[in-house]
PDB file of C-alpha atoms in Angstrom:
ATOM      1  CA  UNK A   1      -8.720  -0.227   4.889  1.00  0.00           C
ATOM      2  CA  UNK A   2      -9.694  -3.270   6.880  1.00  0.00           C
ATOM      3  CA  UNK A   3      -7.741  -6.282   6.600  1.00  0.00           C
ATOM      4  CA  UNK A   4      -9.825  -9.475   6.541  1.00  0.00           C
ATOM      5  CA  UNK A   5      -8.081 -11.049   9.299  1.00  0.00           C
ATOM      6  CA  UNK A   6      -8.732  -7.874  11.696  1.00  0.00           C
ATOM      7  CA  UNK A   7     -11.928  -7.822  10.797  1.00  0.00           C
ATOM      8  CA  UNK A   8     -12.157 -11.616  12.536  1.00  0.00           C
ATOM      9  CA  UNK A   9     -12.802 -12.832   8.694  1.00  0.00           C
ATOM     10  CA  UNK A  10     -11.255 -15.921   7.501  1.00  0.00           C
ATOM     11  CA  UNK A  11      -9.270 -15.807   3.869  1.00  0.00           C
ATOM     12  CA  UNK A  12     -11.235 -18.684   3.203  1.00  0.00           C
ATOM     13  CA  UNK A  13     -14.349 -16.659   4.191  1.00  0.00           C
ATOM     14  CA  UNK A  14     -13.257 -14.050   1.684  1.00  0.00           C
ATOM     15  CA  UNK A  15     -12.699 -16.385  -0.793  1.00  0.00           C
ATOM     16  CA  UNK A  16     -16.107 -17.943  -0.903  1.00  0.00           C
ATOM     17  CA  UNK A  17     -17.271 -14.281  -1.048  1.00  0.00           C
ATOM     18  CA  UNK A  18     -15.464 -13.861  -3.896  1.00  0.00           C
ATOM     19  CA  UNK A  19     -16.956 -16.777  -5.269  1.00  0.00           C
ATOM     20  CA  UNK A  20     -20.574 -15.433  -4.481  1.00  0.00           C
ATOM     21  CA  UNK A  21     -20.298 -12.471  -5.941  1.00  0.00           C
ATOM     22  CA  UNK A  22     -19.450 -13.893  -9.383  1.00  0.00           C
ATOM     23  CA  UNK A  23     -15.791 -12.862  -9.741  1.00  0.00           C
ATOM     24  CA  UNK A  24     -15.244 -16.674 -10.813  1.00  0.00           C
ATOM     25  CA  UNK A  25     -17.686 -15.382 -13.748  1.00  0.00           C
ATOM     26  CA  UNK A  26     -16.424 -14.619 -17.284  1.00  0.00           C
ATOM     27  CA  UNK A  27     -19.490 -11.935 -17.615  1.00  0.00           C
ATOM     28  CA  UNK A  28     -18.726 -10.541 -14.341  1.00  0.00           C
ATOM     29  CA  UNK A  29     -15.042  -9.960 -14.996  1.00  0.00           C
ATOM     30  CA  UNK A  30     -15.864  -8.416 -17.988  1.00  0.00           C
ATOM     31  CA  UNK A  31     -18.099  -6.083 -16.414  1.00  0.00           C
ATOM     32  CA  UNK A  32     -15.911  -5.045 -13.792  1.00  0.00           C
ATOM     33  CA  UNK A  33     -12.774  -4.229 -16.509  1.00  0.00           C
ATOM     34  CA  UNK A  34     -15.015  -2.901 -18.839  1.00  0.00           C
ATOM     35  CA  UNK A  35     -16.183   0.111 -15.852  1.00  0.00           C
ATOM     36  CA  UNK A  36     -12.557   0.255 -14.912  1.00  0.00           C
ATOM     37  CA  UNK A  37     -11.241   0.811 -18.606  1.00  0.00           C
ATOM     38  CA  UNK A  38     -14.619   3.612 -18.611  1.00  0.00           C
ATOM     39  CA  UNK A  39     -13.331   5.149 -15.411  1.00  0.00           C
ATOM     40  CA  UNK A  40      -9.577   5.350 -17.496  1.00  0.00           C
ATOM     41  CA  UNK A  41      -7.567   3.335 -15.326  1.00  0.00           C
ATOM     42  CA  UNK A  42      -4.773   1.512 -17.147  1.00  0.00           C
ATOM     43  CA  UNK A  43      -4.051  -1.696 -14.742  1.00  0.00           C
ATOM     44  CA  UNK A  44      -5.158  -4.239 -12.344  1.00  0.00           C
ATOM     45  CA  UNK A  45      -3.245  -5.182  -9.572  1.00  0.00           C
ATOM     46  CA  UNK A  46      -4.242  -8.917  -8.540  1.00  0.00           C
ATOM     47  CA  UNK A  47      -3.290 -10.179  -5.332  1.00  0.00           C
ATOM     48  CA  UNK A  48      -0.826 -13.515  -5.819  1.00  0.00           C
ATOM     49  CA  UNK A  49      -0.180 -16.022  -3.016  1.00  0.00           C
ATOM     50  CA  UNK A  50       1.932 -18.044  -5.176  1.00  0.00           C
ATOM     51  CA  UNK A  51       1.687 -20.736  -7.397  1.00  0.00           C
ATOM     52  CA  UNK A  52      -1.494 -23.074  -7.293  1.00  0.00           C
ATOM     53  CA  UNK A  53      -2.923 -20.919  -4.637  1.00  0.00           C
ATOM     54  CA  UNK A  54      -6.618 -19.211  -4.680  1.00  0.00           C
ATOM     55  CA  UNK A  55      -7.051 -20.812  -7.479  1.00  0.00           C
ATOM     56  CA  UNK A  56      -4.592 -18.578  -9.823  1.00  0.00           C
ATOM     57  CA  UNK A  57      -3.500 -20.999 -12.562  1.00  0.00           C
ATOM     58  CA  UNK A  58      -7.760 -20.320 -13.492  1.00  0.00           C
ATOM     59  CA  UNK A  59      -8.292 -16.386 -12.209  1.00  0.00           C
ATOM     60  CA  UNK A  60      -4.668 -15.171 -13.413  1.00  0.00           C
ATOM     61  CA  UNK A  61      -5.051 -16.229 -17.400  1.00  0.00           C
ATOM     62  CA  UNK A  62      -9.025 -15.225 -16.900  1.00  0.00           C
ATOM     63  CA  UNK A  63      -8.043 -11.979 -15.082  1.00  0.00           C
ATOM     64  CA  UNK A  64      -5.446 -11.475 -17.818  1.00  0.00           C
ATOM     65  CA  UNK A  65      -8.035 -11.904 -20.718  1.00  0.00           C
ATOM     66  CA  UNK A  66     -10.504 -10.005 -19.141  1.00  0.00           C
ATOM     67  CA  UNK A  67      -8.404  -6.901 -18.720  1.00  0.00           C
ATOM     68  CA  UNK A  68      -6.407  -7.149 -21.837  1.00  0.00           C
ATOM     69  CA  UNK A  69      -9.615  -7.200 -23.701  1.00  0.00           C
ATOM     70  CA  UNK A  70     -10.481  -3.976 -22.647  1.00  0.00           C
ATOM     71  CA  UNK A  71      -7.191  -2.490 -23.280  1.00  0.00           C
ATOM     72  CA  UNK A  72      -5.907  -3.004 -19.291  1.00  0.00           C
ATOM     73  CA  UNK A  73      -3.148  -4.350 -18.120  1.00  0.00           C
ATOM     74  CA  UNK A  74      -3.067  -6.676 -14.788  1.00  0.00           C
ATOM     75  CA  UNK A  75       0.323  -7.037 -12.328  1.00  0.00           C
ATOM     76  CA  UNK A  76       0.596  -8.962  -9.472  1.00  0.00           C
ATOM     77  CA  UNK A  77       0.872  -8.196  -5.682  1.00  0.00           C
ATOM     78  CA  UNK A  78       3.359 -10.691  -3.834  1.00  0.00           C
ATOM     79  CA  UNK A  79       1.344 -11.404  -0.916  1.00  0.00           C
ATOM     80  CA  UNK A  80       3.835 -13.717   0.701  1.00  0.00           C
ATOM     81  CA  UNK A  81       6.489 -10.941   1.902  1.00  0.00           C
ATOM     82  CA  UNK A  82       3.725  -9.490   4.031  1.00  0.00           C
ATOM     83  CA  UNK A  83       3.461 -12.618   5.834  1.00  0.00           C
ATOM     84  CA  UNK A  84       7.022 -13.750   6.396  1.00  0.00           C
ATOM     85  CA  UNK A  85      10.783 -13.285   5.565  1.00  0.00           C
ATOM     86  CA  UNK A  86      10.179 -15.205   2.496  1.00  0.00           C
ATOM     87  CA  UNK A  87      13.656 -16.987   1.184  1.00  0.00           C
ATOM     88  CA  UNK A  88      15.716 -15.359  -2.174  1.00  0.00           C
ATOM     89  CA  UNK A  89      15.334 -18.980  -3.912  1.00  0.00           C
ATOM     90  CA  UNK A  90      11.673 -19.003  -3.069  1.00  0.00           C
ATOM     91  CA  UNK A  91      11.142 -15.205  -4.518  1.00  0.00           C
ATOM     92  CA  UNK A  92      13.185 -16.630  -7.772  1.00  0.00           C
ATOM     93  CA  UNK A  93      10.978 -19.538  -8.178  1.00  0.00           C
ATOM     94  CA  UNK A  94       7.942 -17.417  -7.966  1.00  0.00           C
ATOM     95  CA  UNK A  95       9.462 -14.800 -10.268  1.00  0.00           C
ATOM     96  CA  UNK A  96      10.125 -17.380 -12.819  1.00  0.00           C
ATOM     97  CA  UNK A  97       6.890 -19.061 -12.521  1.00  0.00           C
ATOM     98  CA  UNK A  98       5.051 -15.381 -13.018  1.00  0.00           C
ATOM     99  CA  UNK A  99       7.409 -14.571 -16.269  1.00  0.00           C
ATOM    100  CA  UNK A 100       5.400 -17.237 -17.877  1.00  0.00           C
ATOM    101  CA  UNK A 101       2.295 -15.112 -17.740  1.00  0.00           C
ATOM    102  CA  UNK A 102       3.704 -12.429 -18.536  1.00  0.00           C
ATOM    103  CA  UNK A 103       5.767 -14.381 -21.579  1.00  0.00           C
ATOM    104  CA  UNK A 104       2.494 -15.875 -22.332  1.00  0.00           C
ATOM    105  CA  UNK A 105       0.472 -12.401 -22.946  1.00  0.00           C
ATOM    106  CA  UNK A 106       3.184  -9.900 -22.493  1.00  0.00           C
ATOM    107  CA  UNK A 107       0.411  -7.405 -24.060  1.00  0.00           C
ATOM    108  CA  UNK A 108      -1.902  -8.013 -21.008  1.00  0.00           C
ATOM    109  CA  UNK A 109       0.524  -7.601 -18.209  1.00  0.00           C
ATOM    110  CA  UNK A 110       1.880  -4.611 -16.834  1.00  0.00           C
ATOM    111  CA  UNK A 111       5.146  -2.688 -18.554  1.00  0.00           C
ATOM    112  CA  UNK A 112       6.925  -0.002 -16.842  1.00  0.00           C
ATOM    113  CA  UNK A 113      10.866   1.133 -19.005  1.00  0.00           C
ATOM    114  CA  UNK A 114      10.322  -2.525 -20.783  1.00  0.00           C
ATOM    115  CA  UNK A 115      10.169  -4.479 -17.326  1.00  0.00           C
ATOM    116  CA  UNK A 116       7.040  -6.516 -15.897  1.00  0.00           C
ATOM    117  CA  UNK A 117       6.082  -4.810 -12.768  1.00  0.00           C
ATOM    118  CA  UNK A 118       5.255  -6.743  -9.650  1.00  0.00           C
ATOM    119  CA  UNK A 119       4.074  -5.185  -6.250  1.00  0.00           C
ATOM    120  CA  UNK A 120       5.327  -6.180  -2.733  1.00  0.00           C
ATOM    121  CA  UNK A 121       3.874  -6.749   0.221  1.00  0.00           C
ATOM    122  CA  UNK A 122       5.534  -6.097   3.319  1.00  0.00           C
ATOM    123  CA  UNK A 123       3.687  -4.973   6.291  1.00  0.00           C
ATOM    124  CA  UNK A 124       5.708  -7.862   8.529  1.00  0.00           C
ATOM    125  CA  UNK A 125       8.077  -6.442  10.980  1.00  0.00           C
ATOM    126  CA  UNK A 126      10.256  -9.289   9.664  1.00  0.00           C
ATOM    127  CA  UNK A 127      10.159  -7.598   6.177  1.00  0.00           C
ATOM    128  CA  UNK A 128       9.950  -3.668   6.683  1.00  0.00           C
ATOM    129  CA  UNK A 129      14.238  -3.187   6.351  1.00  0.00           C
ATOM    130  CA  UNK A 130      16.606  -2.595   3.915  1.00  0.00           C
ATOM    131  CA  UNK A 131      17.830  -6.681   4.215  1.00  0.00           C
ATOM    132  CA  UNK A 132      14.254  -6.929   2.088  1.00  0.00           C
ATOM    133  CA  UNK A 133      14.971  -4.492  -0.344  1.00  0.00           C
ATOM    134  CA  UNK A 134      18.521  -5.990  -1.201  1.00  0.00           C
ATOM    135  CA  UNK A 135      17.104  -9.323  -1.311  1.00  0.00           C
ATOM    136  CA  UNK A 136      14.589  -8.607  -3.744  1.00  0.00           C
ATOM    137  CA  UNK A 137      16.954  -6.661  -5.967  1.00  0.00           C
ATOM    138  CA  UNK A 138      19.311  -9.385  -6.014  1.00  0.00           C
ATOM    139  CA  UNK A 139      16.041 -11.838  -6.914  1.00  0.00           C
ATOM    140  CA  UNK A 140      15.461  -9.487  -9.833  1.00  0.00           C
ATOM    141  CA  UNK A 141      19.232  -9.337 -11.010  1.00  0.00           C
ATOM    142  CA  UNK A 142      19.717  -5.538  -9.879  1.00  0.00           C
ATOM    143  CA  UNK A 143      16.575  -4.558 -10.929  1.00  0.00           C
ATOM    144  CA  UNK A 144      17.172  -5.271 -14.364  1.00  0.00           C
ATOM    145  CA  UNK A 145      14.527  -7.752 -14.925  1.00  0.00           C
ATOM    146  CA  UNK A 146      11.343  -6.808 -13.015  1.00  0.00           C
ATOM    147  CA  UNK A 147      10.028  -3.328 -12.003  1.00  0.00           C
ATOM    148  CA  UNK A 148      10.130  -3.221  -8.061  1.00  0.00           C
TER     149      UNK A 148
END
């Protein structure tokens, strides 16, 4: 898989894509759960910048709804450790901020032993080690609150 940025295409670029193919469209969304509830998978996982980026406060809930109504559930994919060594307080924050989605429509977001789930990206040099592992199980109080 290409990244968008080796490919010499903007974020922004993909965005608008995005936007042109109709993903910003209730009908569209449905269609695309409804084939992956046919093809039996069981989640989404929704790439997440952070809050009030890409427009998430609109495409998370609508992403949510969409999936949930076909018996999915969606979890996001914390972008932001892929780009940087992103701070403990800042991973809290965002943490927090996400529990209110998934507090919100618990039904609709992913469960694994009880625990939301939340995938991490970290491709950065500055995040591949251990120091990121024991930084995001201290975020997540031992691992107790959020499946890692």
């Amino acid at each position: 898989m290409v990244e968008p940025e080796e490919a010499g295409v903007s974020v922004a670029d993909v965005e608008q894509l995005v936007v042109c193919a109709g993903l910003d469209d209730t009908a569209v969304l449905d269609h695309h759960m409804a084939d992956l509830a046919y093809a039996g998978e069981d989640a989404v996982i929704a790439s997440w910048w952070g809050p009030g980026t890409h427009r998430e406060q609109t495409r998370f809930p609508a992403l949510m709804s969409a999936a949930a109504a076909h018996g999915l559930t969606v979890t996001p994919y914390y972008e932001k450790e892929g780009q940087s060594d992103t701070s403990l307080a800042t991973i809290q924050s965002d943490l927090a901020y996400l529990a209110g989605y998934e507090k919100a429509n618990p039904g609709a977001f992913l469960h694994v032993d009880g625990k939301p789930v939340i995938f991490v990206y970290n491709a950065a040099p500055a995040t591949s080690s251990c120091a990121t592992v024991s930084k995001w199980k201290q975020a997540t109080n031992g691992f107790a609150d959020w499946y890692v």
